[in-house]
Short mmCIF file of C-alpha atoms in Angstrom, two decimals:
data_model
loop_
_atom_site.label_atom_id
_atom_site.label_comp_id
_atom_site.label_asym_id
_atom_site.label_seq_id
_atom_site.Cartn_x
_atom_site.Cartn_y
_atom_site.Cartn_z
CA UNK A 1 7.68 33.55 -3.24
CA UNK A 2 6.87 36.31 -0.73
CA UNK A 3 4.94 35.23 2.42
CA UNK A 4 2.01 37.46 3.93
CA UNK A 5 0.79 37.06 7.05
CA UNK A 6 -3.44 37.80 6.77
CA UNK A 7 -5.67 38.38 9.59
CA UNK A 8 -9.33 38.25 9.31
CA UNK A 9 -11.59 39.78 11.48
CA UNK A 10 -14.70 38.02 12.09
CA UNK A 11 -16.51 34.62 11.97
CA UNK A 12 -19.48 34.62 10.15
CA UNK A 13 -20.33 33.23 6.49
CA UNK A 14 -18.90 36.56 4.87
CA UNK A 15 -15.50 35.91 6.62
CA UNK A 16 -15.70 31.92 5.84
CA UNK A 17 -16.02 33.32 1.89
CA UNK A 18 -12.87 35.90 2.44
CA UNK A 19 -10.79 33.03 3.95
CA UNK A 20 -11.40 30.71 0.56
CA UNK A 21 -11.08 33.89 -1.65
CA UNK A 22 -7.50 33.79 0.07
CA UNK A 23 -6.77 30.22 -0.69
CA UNK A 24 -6.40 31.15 -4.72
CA UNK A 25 -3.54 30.33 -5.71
CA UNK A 26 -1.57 33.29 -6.25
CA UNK A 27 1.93 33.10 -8.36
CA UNK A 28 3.80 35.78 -6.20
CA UNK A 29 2.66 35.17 -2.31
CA UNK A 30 2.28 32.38 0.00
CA UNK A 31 -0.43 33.56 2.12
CA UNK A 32 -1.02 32.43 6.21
CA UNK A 33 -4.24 32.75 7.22
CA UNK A 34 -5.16 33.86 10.93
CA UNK A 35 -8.79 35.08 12.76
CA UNK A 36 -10.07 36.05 15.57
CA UNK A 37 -13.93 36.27 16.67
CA UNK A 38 -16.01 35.46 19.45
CA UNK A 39 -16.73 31.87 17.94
CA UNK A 40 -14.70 29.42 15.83
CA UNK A 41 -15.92 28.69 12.03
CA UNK A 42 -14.81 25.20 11.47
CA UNK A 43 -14.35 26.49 7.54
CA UNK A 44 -12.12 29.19 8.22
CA UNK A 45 -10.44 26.92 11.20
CA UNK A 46 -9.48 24.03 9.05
CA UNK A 47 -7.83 26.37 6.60
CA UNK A 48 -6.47 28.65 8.64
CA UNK A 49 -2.74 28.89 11.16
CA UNK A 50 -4.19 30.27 14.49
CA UNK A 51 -7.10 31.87 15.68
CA UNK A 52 -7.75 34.40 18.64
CA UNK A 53 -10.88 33.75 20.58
CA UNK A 54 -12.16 37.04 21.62
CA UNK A 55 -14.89 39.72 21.09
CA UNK A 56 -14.68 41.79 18.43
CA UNK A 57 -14.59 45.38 20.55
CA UNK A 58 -11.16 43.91 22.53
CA UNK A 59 -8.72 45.89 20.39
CA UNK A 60 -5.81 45.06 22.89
CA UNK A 61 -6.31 41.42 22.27
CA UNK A 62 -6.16 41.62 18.70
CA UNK A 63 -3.47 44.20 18.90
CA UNK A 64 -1.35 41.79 20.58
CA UNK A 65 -2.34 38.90 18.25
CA UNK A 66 -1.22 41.15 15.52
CA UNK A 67 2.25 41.37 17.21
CA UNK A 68 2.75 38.09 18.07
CA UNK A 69 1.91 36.38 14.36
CA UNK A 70 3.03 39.53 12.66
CA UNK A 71 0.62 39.94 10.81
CA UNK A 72 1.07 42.43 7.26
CA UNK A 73 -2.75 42.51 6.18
CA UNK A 74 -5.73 43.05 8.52
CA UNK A 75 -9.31 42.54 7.15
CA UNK A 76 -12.04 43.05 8.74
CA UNK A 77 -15.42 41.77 7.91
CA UNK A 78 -18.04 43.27 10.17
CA UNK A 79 -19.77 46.60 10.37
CA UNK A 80 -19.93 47.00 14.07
CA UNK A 81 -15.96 47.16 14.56
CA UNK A 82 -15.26 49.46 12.06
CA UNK A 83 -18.03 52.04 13.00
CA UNK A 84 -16.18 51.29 16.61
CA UNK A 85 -12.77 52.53 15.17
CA UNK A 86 -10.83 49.24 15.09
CA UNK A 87 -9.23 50.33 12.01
CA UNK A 88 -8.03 53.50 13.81
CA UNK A 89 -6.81 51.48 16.54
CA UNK A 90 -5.01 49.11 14.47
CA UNK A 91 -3.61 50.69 11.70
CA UNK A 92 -0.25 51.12 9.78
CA UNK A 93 0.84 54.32 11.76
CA UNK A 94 0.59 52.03 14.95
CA UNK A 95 1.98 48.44 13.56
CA UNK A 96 3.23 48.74 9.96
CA UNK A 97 0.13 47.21 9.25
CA UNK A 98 -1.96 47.33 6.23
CA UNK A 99 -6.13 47.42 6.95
CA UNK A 100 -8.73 46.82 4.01
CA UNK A 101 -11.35 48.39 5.59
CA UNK A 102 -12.19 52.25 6.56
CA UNK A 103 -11.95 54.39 9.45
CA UNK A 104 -14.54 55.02 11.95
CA UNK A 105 -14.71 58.34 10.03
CA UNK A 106 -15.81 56.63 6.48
CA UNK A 107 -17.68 54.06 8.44
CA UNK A 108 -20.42 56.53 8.92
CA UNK A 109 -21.54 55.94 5.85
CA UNK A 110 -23.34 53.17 7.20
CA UNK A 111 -23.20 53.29 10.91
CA UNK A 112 -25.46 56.77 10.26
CA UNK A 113 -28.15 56.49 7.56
CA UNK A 114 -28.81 60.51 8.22
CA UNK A 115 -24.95 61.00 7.34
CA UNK A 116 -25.54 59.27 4.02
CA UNK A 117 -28.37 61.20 3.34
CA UNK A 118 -26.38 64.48 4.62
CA UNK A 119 -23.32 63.21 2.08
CA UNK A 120 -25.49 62.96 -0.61
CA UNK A 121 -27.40 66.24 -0.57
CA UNK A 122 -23.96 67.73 0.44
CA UNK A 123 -22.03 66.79 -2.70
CA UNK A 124 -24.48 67.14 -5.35
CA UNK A 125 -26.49 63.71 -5.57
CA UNK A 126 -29.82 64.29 -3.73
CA UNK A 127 -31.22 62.80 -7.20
CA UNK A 128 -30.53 59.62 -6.25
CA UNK A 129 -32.34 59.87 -2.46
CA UNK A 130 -35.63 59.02 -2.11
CA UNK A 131 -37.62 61.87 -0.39
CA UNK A 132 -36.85 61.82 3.29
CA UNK A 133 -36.54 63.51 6.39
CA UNK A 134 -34.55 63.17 9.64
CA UNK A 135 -35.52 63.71 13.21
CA UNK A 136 -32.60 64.26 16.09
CA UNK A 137 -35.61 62.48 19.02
CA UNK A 138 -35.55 65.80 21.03
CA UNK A 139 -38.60 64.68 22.08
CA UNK A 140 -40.43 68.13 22.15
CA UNK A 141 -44.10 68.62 20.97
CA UNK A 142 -43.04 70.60 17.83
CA UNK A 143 -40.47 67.81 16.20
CA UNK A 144 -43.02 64.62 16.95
CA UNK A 145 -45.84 66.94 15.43
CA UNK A 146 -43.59 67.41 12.19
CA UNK A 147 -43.23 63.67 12.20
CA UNK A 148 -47.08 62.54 12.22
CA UNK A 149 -47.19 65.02 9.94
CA UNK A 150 -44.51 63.82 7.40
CA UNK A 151 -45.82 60.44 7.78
CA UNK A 152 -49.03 61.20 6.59
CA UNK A 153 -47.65 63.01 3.76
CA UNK A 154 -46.00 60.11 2.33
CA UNK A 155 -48.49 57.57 2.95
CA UNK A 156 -50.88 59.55 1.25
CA UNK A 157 -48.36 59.14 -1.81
CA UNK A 158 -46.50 55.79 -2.21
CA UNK A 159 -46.50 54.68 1.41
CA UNK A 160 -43.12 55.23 4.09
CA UNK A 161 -40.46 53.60 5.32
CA UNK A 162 -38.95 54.01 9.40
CA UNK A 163 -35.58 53.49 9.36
CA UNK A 164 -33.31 53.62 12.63
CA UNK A 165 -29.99 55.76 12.33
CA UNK A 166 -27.26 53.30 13.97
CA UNK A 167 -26.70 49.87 12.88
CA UNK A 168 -29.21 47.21 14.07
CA UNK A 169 -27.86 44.47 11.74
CA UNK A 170 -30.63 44.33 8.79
CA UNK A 171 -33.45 44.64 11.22
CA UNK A 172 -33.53 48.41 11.82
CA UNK A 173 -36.15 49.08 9.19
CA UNK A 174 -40.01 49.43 9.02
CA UNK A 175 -41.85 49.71 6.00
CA UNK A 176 -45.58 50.80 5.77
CA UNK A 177 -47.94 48.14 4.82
CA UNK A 178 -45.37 45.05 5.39
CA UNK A 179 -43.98 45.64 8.77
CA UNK A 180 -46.46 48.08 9.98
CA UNK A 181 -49.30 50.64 9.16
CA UNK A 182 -49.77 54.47 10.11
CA UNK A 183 -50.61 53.39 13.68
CA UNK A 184 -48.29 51.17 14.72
CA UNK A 185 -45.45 53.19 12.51
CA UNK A 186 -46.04 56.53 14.72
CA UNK A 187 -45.91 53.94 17.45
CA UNK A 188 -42.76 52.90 16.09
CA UNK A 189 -42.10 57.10 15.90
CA UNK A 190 -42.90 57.49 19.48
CA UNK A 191 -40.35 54.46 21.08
CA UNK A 192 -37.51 56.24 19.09
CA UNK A 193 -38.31 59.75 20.23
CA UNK A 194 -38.42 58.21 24.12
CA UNK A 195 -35.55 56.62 23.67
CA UNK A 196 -33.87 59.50 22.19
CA UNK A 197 -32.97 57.72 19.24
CA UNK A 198 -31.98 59.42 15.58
CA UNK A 199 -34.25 58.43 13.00
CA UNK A 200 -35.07 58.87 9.65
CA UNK A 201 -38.49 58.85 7.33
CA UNK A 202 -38.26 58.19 3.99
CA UNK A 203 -40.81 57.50 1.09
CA UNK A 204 -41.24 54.05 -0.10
CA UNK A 205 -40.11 53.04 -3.75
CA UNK A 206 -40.85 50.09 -5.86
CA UNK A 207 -38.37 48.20 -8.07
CA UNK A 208 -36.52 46.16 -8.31
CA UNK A 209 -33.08 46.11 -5.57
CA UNK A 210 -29.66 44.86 -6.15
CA UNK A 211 -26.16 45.61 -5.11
CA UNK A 212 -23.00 46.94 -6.21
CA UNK A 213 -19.42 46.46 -4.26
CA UNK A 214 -16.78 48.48 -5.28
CA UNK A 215 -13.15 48.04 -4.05
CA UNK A 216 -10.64 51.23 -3.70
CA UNK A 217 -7.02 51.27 -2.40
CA UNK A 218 -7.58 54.84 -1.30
CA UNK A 219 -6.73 56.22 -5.42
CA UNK A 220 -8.21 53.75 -7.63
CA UNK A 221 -11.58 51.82 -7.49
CA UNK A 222 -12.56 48.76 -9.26
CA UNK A 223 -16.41 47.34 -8.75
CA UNK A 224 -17.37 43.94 -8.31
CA UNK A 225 -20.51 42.40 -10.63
CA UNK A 226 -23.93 43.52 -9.53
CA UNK A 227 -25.75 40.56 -6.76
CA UNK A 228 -29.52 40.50 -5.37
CA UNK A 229 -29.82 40.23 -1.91
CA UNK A 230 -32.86 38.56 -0.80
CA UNK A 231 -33.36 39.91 2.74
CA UNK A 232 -37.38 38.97 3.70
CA UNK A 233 -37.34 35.80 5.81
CA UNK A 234 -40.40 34.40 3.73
CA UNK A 235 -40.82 33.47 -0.01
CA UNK A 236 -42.22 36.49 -2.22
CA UNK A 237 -40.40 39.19 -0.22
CA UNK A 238 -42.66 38.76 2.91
CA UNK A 239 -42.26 39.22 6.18
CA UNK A 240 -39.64 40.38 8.10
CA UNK A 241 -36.10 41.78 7.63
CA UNK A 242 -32.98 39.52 7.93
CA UNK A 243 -29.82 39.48 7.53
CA UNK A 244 -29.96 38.41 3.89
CA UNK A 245 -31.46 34.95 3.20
CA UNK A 246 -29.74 34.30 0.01
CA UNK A 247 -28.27 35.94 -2.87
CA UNK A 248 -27.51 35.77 -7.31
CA UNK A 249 -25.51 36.46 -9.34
CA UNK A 250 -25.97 36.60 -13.18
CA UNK A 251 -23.75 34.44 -16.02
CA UNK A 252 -21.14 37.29 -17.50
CA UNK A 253 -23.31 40.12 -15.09
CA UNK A 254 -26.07 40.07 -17.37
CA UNK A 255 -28.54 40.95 -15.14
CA UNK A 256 -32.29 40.47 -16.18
CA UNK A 257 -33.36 43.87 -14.77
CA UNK A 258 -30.82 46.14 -15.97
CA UNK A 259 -29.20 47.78 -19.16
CA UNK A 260 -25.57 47.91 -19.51
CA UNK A 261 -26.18 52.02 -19.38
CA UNK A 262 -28.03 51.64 -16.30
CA UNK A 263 -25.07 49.26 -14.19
CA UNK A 264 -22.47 51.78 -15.41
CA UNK A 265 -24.82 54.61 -13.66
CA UNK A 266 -24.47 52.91 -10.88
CA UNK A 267 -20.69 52.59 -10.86
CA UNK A 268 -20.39 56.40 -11.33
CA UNK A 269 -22.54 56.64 -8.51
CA UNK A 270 -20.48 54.49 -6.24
CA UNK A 271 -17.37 56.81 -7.66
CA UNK A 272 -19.00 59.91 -6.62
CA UNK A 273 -19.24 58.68 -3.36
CA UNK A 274 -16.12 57.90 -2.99
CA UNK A 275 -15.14 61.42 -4.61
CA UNK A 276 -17.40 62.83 -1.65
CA UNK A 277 -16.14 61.06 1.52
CA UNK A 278 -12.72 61.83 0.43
CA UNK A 279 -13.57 65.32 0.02
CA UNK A 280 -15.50 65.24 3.48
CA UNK A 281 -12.18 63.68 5.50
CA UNK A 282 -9.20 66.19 4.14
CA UNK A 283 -8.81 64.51 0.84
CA UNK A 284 -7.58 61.08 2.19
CA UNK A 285 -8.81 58.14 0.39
CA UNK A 286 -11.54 55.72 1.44
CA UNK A 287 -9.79 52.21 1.79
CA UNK A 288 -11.91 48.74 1.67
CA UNK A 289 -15.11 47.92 0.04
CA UNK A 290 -17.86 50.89 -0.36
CA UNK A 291 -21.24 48.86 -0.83
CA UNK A 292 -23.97 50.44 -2.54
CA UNK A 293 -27.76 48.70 -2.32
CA UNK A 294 -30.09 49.93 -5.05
CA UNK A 295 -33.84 50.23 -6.39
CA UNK A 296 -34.11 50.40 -9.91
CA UNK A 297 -37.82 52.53 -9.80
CA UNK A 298 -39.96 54.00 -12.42
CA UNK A 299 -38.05 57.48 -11.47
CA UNK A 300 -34.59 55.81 -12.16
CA UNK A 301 -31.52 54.72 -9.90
CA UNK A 302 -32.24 55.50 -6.35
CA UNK A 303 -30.02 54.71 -3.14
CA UNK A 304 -31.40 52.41 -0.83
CA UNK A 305 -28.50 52.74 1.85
CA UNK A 306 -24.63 52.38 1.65
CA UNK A 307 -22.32 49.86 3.43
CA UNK A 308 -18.51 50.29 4.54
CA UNK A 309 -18.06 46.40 3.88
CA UNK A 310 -18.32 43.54 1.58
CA UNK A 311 -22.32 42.05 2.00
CA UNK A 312 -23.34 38.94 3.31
CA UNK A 313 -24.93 36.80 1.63
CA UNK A 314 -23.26 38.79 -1.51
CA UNK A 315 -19.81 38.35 -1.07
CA UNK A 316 -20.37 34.44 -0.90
CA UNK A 317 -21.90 34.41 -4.41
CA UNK A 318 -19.21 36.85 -5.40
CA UNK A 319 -15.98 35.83 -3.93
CA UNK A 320 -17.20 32.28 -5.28
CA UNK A 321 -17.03 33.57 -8.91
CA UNK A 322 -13.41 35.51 -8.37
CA UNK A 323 -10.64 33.78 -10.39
CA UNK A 324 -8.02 36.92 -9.37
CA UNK A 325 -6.08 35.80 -6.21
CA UNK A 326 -7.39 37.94 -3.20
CA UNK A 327 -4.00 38.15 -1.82
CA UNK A 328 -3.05 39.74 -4.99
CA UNK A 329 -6.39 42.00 -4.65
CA UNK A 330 -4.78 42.89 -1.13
CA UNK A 331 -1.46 43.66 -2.02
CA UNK A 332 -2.60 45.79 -4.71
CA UNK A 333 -4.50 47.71 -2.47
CA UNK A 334 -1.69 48.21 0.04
CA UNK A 335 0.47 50.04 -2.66
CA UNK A 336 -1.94 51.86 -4.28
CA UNK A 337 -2.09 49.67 -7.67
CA UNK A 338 -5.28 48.72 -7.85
CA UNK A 339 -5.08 49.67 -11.57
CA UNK A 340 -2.45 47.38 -11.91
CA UNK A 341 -4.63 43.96 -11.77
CA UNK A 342 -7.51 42.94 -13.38
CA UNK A 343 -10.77 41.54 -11.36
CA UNK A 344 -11.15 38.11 -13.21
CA UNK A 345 -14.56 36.44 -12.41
CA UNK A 346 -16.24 33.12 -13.46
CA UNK A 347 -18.98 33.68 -16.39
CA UNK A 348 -21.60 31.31 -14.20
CA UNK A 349 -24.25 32.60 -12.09
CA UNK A 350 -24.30 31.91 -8.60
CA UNK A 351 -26.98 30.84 -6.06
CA UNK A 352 -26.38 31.48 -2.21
CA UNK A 353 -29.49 30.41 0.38
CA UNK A 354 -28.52 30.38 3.66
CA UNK A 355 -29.80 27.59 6.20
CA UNK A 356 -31.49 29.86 9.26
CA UNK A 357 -32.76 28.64 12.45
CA UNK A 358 -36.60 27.78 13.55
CA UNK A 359 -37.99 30.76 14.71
CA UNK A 360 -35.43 32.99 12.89
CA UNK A 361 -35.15 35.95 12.93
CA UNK A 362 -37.05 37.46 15.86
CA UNK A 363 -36.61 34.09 18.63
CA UNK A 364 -34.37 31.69 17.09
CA UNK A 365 -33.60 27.87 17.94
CA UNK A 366 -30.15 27.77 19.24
CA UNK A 367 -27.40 25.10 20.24
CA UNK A 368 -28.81 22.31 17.49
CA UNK A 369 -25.78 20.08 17.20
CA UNK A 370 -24.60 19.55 13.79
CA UNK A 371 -22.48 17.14 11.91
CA UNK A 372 -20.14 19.12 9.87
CA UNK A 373 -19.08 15.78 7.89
CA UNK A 374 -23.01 15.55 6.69
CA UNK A 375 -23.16 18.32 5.70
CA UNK A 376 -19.91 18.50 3.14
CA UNK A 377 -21.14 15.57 1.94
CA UNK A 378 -24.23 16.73 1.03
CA UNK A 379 -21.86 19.86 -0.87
CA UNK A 380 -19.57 17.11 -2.90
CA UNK A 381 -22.14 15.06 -3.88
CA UNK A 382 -24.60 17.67 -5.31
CA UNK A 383 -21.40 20.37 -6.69
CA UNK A 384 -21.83 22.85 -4.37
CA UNK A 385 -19.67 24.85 -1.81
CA UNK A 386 -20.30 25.25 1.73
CA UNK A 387 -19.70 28.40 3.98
CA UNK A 388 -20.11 28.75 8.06
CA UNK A 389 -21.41 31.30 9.10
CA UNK A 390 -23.61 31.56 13.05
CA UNK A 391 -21.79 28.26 14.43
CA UNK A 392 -19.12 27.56 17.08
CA UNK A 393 -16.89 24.55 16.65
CA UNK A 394 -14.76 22.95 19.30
CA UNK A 395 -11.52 22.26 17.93
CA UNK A 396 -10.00 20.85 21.34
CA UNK A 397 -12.25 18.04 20.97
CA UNK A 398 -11.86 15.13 18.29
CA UNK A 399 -15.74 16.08 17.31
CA UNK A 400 -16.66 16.57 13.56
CA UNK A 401 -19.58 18.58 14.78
CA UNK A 402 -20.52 21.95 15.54
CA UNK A 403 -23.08 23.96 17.49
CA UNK A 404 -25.70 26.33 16.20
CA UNK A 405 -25.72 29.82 17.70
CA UNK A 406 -28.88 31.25 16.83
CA UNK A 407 -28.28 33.70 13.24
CA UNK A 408 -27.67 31.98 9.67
CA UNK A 409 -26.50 28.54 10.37
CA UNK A 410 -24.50 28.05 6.89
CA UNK A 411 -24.73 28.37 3.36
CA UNK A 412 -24.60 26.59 0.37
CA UNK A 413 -23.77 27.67 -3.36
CA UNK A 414 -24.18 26.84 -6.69
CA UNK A 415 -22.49 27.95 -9.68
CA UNK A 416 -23.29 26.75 -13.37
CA UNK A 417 -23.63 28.41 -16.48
CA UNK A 418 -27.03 27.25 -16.48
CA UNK A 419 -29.11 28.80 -13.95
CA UNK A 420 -31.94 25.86 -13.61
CA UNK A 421 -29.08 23.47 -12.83
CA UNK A 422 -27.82 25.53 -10.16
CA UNK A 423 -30.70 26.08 -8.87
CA UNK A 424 -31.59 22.16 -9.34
CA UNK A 425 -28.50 21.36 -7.46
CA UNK A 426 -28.77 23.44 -4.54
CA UNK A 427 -32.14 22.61 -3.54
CA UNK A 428 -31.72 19.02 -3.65
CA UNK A 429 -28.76 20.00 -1.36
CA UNK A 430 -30.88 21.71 1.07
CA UNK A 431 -33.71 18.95 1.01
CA UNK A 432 -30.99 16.44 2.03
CA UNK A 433 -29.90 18.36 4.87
CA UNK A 434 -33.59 19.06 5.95
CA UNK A 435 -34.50 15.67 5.52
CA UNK A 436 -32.42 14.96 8.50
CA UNK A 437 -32.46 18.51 10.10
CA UNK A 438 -35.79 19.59 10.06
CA UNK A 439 -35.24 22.72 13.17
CA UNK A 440 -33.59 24.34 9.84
CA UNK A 441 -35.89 26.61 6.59
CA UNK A 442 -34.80 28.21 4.04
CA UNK A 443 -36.13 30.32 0.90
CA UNK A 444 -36.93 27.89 -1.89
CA UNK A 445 -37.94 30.73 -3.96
CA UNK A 446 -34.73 32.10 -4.33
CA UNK A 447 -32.97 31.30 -7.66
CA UNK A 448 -36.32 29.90 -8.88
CA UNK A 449 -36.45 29.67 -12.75
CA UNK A 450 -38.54 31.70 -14.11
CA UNK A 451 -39.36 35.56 -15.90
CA UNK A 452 -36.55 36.79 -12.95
CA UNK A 453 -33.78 35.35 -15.08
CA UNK A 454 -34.91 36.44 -18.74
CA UNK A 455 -36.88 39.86 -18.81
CA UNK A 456 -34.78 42.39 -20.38
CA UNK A 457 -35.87 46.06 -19.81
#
């Protein structure tokens, strides 16, 4: 049995779910585990055979991590170090190393939502973009008059949505008549044109969202089953953006919402923009995960935004259905066989809901102390998993507790056939950890039974 070394970039609840994916058992590799973050998840810890403590954006720490465990795959989990070129930095020309994740390059797919836009016109699938336009902040009378005037133009239609062009982690969108109105949107307008920030306008749609994650080795793609992300902090979709508050996933991918016709639509789309980012970087293939988040609206498939990297919270509902090793998932990638294996998941659904902070997300409670023995019991005794995600452990001490660092605190998940027995089971999971926790909330609403899990279209 071969031995791979893996190294995981990142801490969060996204990376806790990669580590587990890696502990399948796989019948050709013995996988090591290694990460390295700011902070130390005391789920990817305990499972894990060393960690580097650093921030993400010190590629000569990491580089010389990479030496010293030799290390053979690199994943990383973030957005904000690929957009930053870590994969450039680190990659197999440099330490015989292979990296599931894209180049700065292909990581403008996200790290630029005008790019996205640009790619899409560009290589033939401005059908799937809402209407928008984009604005470069040159802060002259001329461009800020065009931008009133778009505004105006949409919200005399279906309303308008502000949306910042770098990342700002989930929270870099505005949409008219949640987050704000025509005055405080122009507002809005005005603080990115003095700050000289890129921005883009778009009209709002209605539907339905969910998400598809497709994996290519560069030649070959395979897609992962659709999840809905719940990002609103409040029950019904209200309120502000977050990071993602929970996410589902359907028994066998039967999703409520969609036809069969209408998720393989969204696979070609995915494929086409692969096709087109290859085409845009010299015909080299896009390696890693290529995230696509969807509306389903009365005008058919539309393109919320892409991602360069598996989702969080919807990697933890997938990655908790997989039944294929990821190792093998990895190594398939690295020599271009992606064809080769089959994705094998679990025919349950799956219900994520993340624990967040009071206050969360625009001034959350930090440093609550938490007893990480609690709360796996409170996973074993109602059949549910348990990822880390915004925590910091100290593993020098003997301490079975951990501190909370301000983001989503942890998650649990559910998975049963059933969908009213997951979601039975996980909320009388997070009412026993609230019971004694109460600086914590989460979405009850999410997973609910109800018309969400049996209209058909």
């Amino acid at each position: 049995m071969l031995e791979k070394n893996v190294l995981i970039i990142g801490t969060g609840g996204r990376e806790h779910a990669l580590a587990e994916a890696l502990t399948i058992k796989s019948d050709k590799f013995k996988t090591n585990l290694f990460f390295a973050g700011n902070s130390i998840n005391p789920g990817i810890v305990k499972i894990s055979s060393g960690y580097k403590k650093c921030t993400l954006d010190r590629f000569d720490l990491i580089d010389k991590f990479i030496y010293e465990k030799k290390i053979n795959y690199l994943i990383v989990g973030p957005e904000a170090p690929l957009a930053d070129g870590i994969i450039d930095n680190l990659g197999l020309e440099k330490n015989n190393l292979f990296c599931f994740g894209p180049k700065c390059n292909f990581a403008k797919v996200e790290s630029s939502k005008s790019y996205c836009r640009e790619i899409m016109n560009k290589y033939g699938m401005s059908q799937y973009s809402p209407q928008h336009a984009i604005f470069n902040s040159s802060n002259d009378i001329h461009s800020m008059f065009n931008c009133v005037e778009y505004v105006y133009k949409l919200n005399s239609k279906s309303g308008f949505v502000i949306k910042n062009d770098k990342l700002c982690g989930g929270k870099g969108v505005f949409v008219s008549n949640e987050h704000v109105n025509i005055e405080t949107g122009l507002i809005k307008c005005k603080e990115f044109f003095e700050k000289g920030n890129k921005f883009i306008i778009e009209e709002k749609l209605t539907g339905p969202e969910f998400s598809l994650m497709t994996i290519s080795d560069g030649l070959n793609c395979k897609h992962f089953p659709i999840a809905v992300d719940f990002k609103r902090a409040y029950p019904g979709d209200k309120g502000p953006n977050t990071g993602g508050m929970g996410s589902i996933c359907f028994p066998d991918n039967n999703v409520p919402f969609l036809t069969s016709e209408q998720i393989e639509e969204a696979k070609s789309i995915n494929e086409r923009m692969l096709d087109a980012l290859k085409k845009e970087n010299n015909n080299e293939g896009y390696i890693g995960i290529l995230y696509g988040s969807f509306m389903l609206t009365d005008f058919g498939i539309k393109v919320i935004e892409y991602n360069c990297r598996f989702g969080d919270p919807e990697c933890l509902s997938l990655l908790s259905l997989l039944k294929t090793p990821f190792i093998d998932v990895l190594y398939a990638c690295a020599e271009t066989k992606l064809n080769d294996i089959e994705l094998e998941f679990n025919d349950e659904c799956s219900i994520c809901k993340y624990f967040v902070p009071e206050n969360y997300p625009d001034n959350p409670k930090k440093n609550e102390l938490l007893d990480l023995d609690f709360i796996n019991k409170i996973a074993e005794d109602n059949n549910l998993l348990v990822r880390y995600a915004s925590v910091n452990h100290d593993v020098e001490s003997v301490s079975k507790k951990c501190i909370s660092l301000g983001s989503r605190t942890f998650a649990f998940i559910s998975l049963n056939k059933d969908h009213r027995i997951a979601y039975n089971n996980i909320e009388n999971g997070m009412n026993a950890f609230f019971k004694e926790n109460k600086n914590f909330w989460w979405r009850k609403d999410i997973g609910a039974p109800g018309e969400f899990w049996e209209k058909r279209t």
